[in-house]
């Protein structure tokens, strides 16, 4: 079992234990027809002490996951103590219905309060395998040449980017740009970023403002995903309305490829930044997941300075040129850059059914030795991101199907293949073949 899975199981055990305590209290109250202040005090104190002990023993790490449940238990203990001092209930009787309602209400509070620990269990990040220690830094770039389309105020488009790079290293390193999925964030594949950086790459991940779940501007203000964009992504259906889908693809790709191109040009032009000086701008690779993968596939065709592309379950949206006779018209020119397409069980059985993946299907049977295709069996769409570590439950729900492959094993496989791919095409270190 993965570390996230074991910690998630711990949260479930804690939940079951606390619910058992509530059931025991309810049984005591029904039997005695009283509040049972003494038993309540013992169980409330025991519950709080269990949390404290687990944190002290490092079984659980104190943090946001346990704030709510601790507050619920402490407040209920205080209320019980106050009630025991205020009331002398020798003759007071409680009806079973009231006892059951009280137990149900407290149980509901416990479930809600423990949801953060169950949905987002603690986990250990995968250890890096390279020789470099990894440092991170955040930068904010402002593109004065483009007007922000997602706000009424307009103004320059602002981007938050984060770098992962070798710490205290000498020399220059290839640059890898990452573009997240439609509701993702710049940290969605940090496991991969850290692994690449430990092996001598500078990774730059972009928050595509208003196309990411959230980001922050220079002042620290939180900017949430644009509602219209989110609704368009959810409603888009290429099988029902290809013309509308193509309109949306062009709109989304214009924003995304513009962001990626702007970041590349900024890094190239600004040698005053210490991180930028670490970058060998003659060696640039790109990675993207889902909609971000479509964007990097597009930028790979648009720019001659891109040396390698990795697409994590993404269609070639920029290769869709038109709609004729209810079919997408595709770019006929060969794809100009070495590419690694990685698929999960979410898309693999459906590639021939989803019109936007028509180019992917063509390349599966192509003869170009620099076009590589990998299907990771047992994984789902979001299993290709670190969400599978951070929230196995949410990953299962959003994937829409179970994943038989362990999250850590899946991410290790992605790390290994991406590292070997970039080593071959950016560092020219030997041949590449999918393991």
XYZ file of C-alpha atoms in Angstrom:
435
model
C 0.000 0.000 0.000
C 1.252 3.518 -0.808
C 2.035 5.999 1.957
C -1.053 7.995 0.992
C -3.164 4.851 1.142
C -1.872 3.854 4.582
C -2.415 7.359 5.985
C -5.875 7.422 4.452
C -6.604 4.112 6.180
C -5.418 5.643 9.477
C -7.922 8.490 9.053
C -10.690 5.983 8.360
C -9.767 3.980 11.474
C -9.842 7.177 13.539
C -13.245 8.029 12.080
C -14.622 4.576 12.904
C -13.225 4.808 16.445
C -14.845 8.192 17.095
C -18.164 7.008 15.669
C -17.944 3.949 17.923
C -17.483 6.276 20.894
C -20.658 8.141 19.886
C -22.586 4.889 19.564
C -21.344 3.807 23.002
C -22.421 7.132 24.512
C -25.846 6.837 22.901
C -26.246 3.327 24.302
C -25.253 4.563 27.771
C -27.715 7.441 27.583
C -30.584 5.272 26.381
C -29.912 2.744 29.115
C -29.794 5.378 31.879
C -32.140 7.923 30.265
C -29.562 10.567 31.225
C -26.804 12.679 29.658
C -24.047 10.514 31.211
C -21.722 13.453 31.850
C -19.083 11.220 33.409
C -18.858 8.783 30.502
C -19.022 11.659 28.030
C -16.141 13.441 29.760
C -14.011 10.293 29.678
C -14.629 9.586 25.989
C -14.188 13.227 24.905
C -10.913 13.456 26.832
C -9.793 10.111 25.404
C -10.543 11.293 21.858
C -8.486 14.471 22.268
C -5.643 12.567 23.940
C -5.586 10.066 21.069
C -5.056 12.905 18.576
C -2.359 14.494 20.748
C -0.575 11.166 21.201
C -0.661 10.358 17.491
C 0.805 13.769 16.664
C 3.478 13.410 19.371
C 4.443 9.966 18.068
C 4.522 11.282 14.457
C 1.848 8.806 13.442
C -0.113 11.850 12.296
C 1.356 15.209 11.335
C -0.440 18.110 12.960
C -1.912 20.334 10.286
C -5.038 21.493 8.497
C -6.372 17.927 8.243
C -6.971 17.774 11.989
C -7.912 21.351 12.884
C -11.657 20.835 12.493
C -11.926 17.509 14.323
C -9.806 18.822 17.203
C -12.051 21.873 17.489
C -15.186 19.705 17.474
C -13.854 17.400 20.190
C -12.533 20.211 22.407
C -15.734 22.263 22.128
C -17.916 19.235 22.863
C -15.754 18.413 25.908
C -16.089 21.986 27.196
C -19.856 21.978 26.623
C -20.170 18.679 28.471
C -18.067 19.970 31.380
C -20.148 23.136 31.598
C -23.344 21.093 31.538
C -22.157 18.831 34.337
C -21.466 21.864 36.540
C -24.692 23.626 35.626
C -27.144 20.775 35.991
C -27.943 18.303 38.704
C -29.871 15.798 36.669
C -30.731 13.234 39.263
C -34.328 13.220 38.223
C -33.982 14.412 34.623
C -34.849 11.893 31.948
C -33.906 11.912 28.237
C -36.169 10.351 25.654
C -34.535 7.828 23.269
C -35.517 9.897 20.217
C -33.653 12.925 21.565
C -30.617 10.798 22.395
C -30.560 9.352 18.877
C -30.881 12.816 17.299
C -28.026 14.108 19.450
C -25.824 11.117 18.538
C -26.646 11.492 14.842
C -25.820 15.199 14.914
C -22.499 14.652 16.665
C -21.635 11.798 14.299
C -22.334 14.045 11.310
C -20.066 16.732 12.782
C -17.283 14.195 13.285
C -17.597 12.920 9.711
C -17.495 16.445 8.255
C -14.603 17.468 10.511
C -12.518 14.439 9.520
C -13.176 14.774 5.781
C -9.919 16.696 5.164
C -7.906 13.832 6.692
C -9.839 11.194 4.749
C -9.941 12.980 1.388
C -6.426 14.464 1.613
C -4.406 11.943 3.626
C -0.827 12.574 4.606
C 1.766 11.196 2.201
C 5.500 11.192 1.695
C 6.714 12.710 -1.589
C 8.621 10.265 -3.757
C 12.364 10.555 -3.122
C 14.456 11.885 -5.981
C 17.070 9.632 -7.565
C 19.454 12.215 -9.017
C 22.631 13.642 -7.564
C 21.452 17.244 -7.154
C 19.596 18.724 -4.221
C 16.535 20.583 -5.505
C 15.655 24.218 -4.849
C 12.468 26.058 -5.811
C 11.555 29.669 -6.517
C 8.481 31.538 -7.745
C 8.461 34.380 -10.248
C 5.733 36.654 -11.621
C 5.887 37.658 -15.287
C 3.827 40.357 -16.988
C 3.133 40.123 -20.737
C 2.540 43.675 -21.910
C 1.951 42.482 -25.478
C -1.222 40.581 -24.599
C -4.429 41.850 -23.017
C -6.029 39.699 -20.333
C -9.164 38.251 -21.946
C -10.698 36.753 -18.811
C -11.338 40.016 -16.935
C -13.366 43.104 -17.762
C -10.480 45.307 -16.669
C -8.154 43.893 -19.324
C -4.568 44.941 -18.748
C -1.418 42.923 -19.311
C -1.619 39.165 -18.844
C 0.043 38.180 -15.574
C 1.570 34.759 -14.965
C 2.924 33.087 -11.850
C 5.604 30.501 -12.625
C 7.608 28.239 -10.357
C 11.090 26.862 -10.936
C 12.634 23.628 -9.688
C 16.390 23.595 -10.244
C 19.669 22.057 -9.021
C 20.849 23.738 -5.838
C 24.319 25.344 -5.783
C 25.144 23.805 -9.147
C 27.638 25.062 -11.696
C 27.175 25.105 -15.445
C 23.970 25.266 -17.455
C 21.063 22.867 -17.695
C 18.258 22.091 -20.165
C 14.958 23.875 -19.577
C 11.692 21.940 -19.298
C 8.427 23.927 -19.360
C 5.275 22.380 -17.862
C 1.638 23.203 -18.679
C -1.036 21.867 -16.294
C -4.460 20.465 -17.124
C -7.656 22.483 -17.443
C -8.426 22.640 -13.704
C -4.871 22.042 -12.513
C -2.167 24.147 -10.903
C 1.533 24.609 -11.467
C 2.371 22.053 -8.738
C 0.230 19.270 -10.195
C 3.266 17.135 -11.130
C 5.844 18.270 -8.582
C 7.077 14.694 -8.159
C 8.208 14.763 -11.789
C 9.657 18.270 -11.525
C 11.812 17.356 -8.533
C 13.045 14.194 -10.196
C 14.099 16.037 -13.347
C 15.772 18.823 -11.373
C 17.718 16.284 -9.320
C 19.164 14.963 -12.582
C 20.266 18.337 -13.897
C 17.251 20.067 -15.446
C 15.625 23.409 -14.736
C 11.853 22.910 -14.671
C 9.509 25.869 -15.048
C 5.809 25.236 -14.406
C 3.213 27.827 -15.399
C -0.016 28.769 -13.676
C -2.209 29.581 -16.686
C -4.088 32.432 -15.020
C -7.890 31.925 -15.027
C -7.422 28.509 -16.645
C -5.909 27.054 -13.465
C -7.861 26.180 -10.339
C -6.273 29.127 -8.557
C -3.121 31.224 -8.548
C -1.787 34.355 -6.862
C -0.722 37.647 -8.374
C 2.277 39.761 -7.382
C 0.430 41.216 -4.405
C -0.554 37.790 -3.089
C -4.195 38.114 -4.139
C -5.788 34.769 -4.966
C -7.199 34.519 -8.504
C -9.689 31.716 -9.075
C -10.485 29.834 -12.261
C -12.726 31.675 -14.704
C -16.289 30.373 -14.439
C -17.047 30.645 -18.146
C -13.876 28.740 -19.033
C -14.756 26.037 -16.519
C -18.273 25.663 -17.916
C -16.977 25.534 -21.501
C -14.583 22.715 -20.607
C -17.346 20.758 -18.900
C -19.856 21.220 -21.748
C -17.519 20.748 -24.716
C -18.368 17.602 -26.704
C -16.576 16.975 -29.988
C -18.897 14.143 -30.949
C -21.981 16.366 -30.832
C -20.725 19.756 -32.065
C -17.323 19.712 -33.751
C -17.527 23.305 -34.965
C -18.094 24.636 -31.455
C -15.364 22.373 -30.121
C -12.904 23.699 -32.691
C -13.742 27.280 -31.697
C -12.993 26.456 -28.077
C -9.811 24.563 -28.925
C -8.464 27.558 -30.834
C -9.386 29.919 -27.990
C -7.791 27.757 -25.294
C -4.693 26.959 -27.325
C -4.105 30.611 -28.195
C -3.951 31.430 -24.486
C -1.847 28.431 -23.527
C 0.687 28.505 -26.339
C 0.961 32.266 -25.880
C 1.797 31.746 -22.206
C 4.426 29.109 -22.968
C 6.041 31.164 -25.726
C 6.108 34.250 -23.503
C 7.795 32.369 -20.651
C 10.430 30.972 -22.999
C 11.166 34.414 -24.444
C 11.303 35.969 -20.961
C 13.789 33.375 -19.740
C 15.917 33.880 -22.831
C 15.877 37.669 -22.616
C 16.422 38.193 -18.878
C 19.946 37.109 -17.972
C 19.862 39.162 -14.771
C 17.910 36.456 -12.945
C 20.165 33.889 -11.264
C 17.851 31.013 -12.203
C 17.722 32.080 -15.833
C 21.519 32.017 -15.919
C 21.402 28.312 -15.069
C 19.461 27.555 -18.245
C 20.898 26.327 -21.521
C 18.393 27.963 -23.862
C 19.586 25.799 -26.746
C 18.010 22.798 -25.036
C 14.303 23.227 -24.316
C 11.709 20.558 -23.676
C 8.021 20.826 -22.792
C 5.600 18.657 -20.818
C 1.864 18.992 -20.371
C -1.057 17.104 -18.910
C -4.444 16.945 -20.642
C -5.240 20.440 -21.981
C -1.685 21.416 -21.090
C -0.446 18.453 -23.084
C -2.398 19.695 -26.096
C -0.708 23.082 -25.663
C 2.826 21.678 -25.562
C 2.067 19.529 -28.603
C 1.050 22.762 -30.313
C 4.120 24.731 -29.226
C 6.305 21.879 -30.440
C 4.984 22.444 -33.950
C 5.124 26.252 -33.699
C 8.660 26.835 -32.437
C 11.967 25.618 -33.803
C 13.708 25.857 -30.413
C 11.692 23.019 -28.851
C 13.760 19.853 -28.720
C 11.388 17.346 -27.106
C 7.716 17.083 -26.112
C 5.980 14.913 -23.503
C 2.166 14.800 -23.579
C 0.439 13.192 -20.610
C -2.841 11.956 -22.097
C -3.497 14.830 -24.481
C -4.993 15.268 -27.964
C -3.265 17.167 -30.776
C -5.761 20.046 -30.664
C -3.489 22.424 -32.575
C -3.374 19.918 -35.437
C -7.141 20.250 -35.955
C -7.473 22.787 -38.769
C -11.109 22.697 -39.845
C -14.398 20.804 -39.827
C -15.718 19.310 -43.060
C -18.577 16.846 -43.439
C -18.813 16.552 -39.658
C -15.193 15.449 -39.390
C -12.060 17.199 -38.193
C -9.535 18.131 -40.866
C -6.050 17.385 -39.535
C -2.606 18.805 -40.197
C -0.935 16.525 -42.746
C 2.689 17.561 -42.187
C 4.803 15.237 -40.086
C 5.205 16.201 -36.457
C 8.604 17.936 -36.355
C 9.793 17.175 -32.806
C 10.463 13.961 -30.862
C 7.397 13.285 -28.731
C 6.428 10.895 -25.962
C 2.665 10.344 -25.684
C 1.633 8.751 -22.385
C -1.868 7.311 -21.992
C -3.874 5.805 -19.135
C -6.874 3.496 -19.095
C -9.100 6.595 -19.210
C -8.274 7.285 -22.858
C -6.591 4.173 -24.235
C -9.787 2.195 -25.034
C -11.451 5.362 -26.357
C -8.835 6.859 -28.677
C -10.700 5.691 -31.761
C -14.030 6.941 -30.378
C -13.007 10.483 -29.418
C -12.751 12.702 -32.535
C -10.221 15.098 -30.979
C -7.771 12.184 -30.624
C -7.752 11.381 -34.356
C -4.146 12.560 -34.782
C -3.084 10.430 -31.826
C -4.599 7.385 -33.517
C -2.694 8.161 -36.722
C 0.596 8.329 -34.837
C 0.005 5.022 -33.064
C 0.457 3.241 -36.373
C 3.091 5.591 -37.792
C 6.678 4.658 -38.577
C 8.435 7.741 -37.184
C 11.054 6.420 -34.755
C 10.939 9.668 -32.762
C 7.224 9.328 -31.978
C 6.862 7.196 -28.848
C 3.597 5.965 -27.330
C 3.186 4.496 -23.853
C 0.039 3.079 -22.260
C 0.279 2.768 -18.471
C -2.185 0.001 -17.704
C -4.081 0.256 -14.437
C -3.839 4.059 -14.236
C -6.455 6.765 -14.762
C -6.298 10.271 -16.212
C -5.489 11.975 -12.909
C -3.272 9.093 -11.823
C -0.739 10.761 -14.117
C -0.558 13.687 -11.673
C 0.390 14.065 -8.019
C -3.295 14.260 -7.099
C -3.126 10.467 -6.944
C -0.796 10.863 -3.952
C -2.500 13.862 -2.377
C -6.038 12.485 -2.607
C -6.599 8.881 -3.715
C -10.337 9.238 -3.053
C -10.716 12.398 -5.140
C -8.594 10.864 -7.891
C -10.885 7.830 -7.982
C -13.989 10.028 -8.142
C -12.652 12.336 -10.862
C -11.212 9.492 -12.933
C -14.626 7.863 -12.929
C -13.108 4.407 -12.513
C -10.820 2.542 -10.160
C -7.074 2.309 -10.771
C -5.361 -0.993 -10.080
C -1.865 0.491 -10.330
C -0.362 1.897 -7.140
C -0.043 5.706 -7.313
C 3.636 5.677 -6.400
C 4.440 3.000 -8.989
C 2.596 4.964 -11.667
C 4.434 8.201 -10.898
C 7.791 6.415 -10.726
C 7.139 4.967 -14.184
C 6.328 8.416 -15.551
C 9.456 9.845 -13.927
C 11.665 7.121 -15.386
C 10.291 7.401 -18.915
C 10.310 11.213 -19.006
C 13.854 11.391 -17.631
C 15.149 8.851 -20.137
C 13.316 10.633 -22.965
C 14.744 14.060 -22.142
C 18.196 12.607 -21.523
C 18.107 11.210 -25.052
C 16.723 14.209 -26.907
C 17.941 17.175 -24.835
C 21.220 15.832 -23.445
C 21.921 13.358 -26.273
C 22.684 10.685 -23.704
C 22.184 7.364 -25.449
C 19.126 5.851 -27.091
C 15.553 5.898 -25.834
C 13.102 3.040 -25.848
C 10.032 2.536 -23.696
C 10.686 -0.022 -20.977
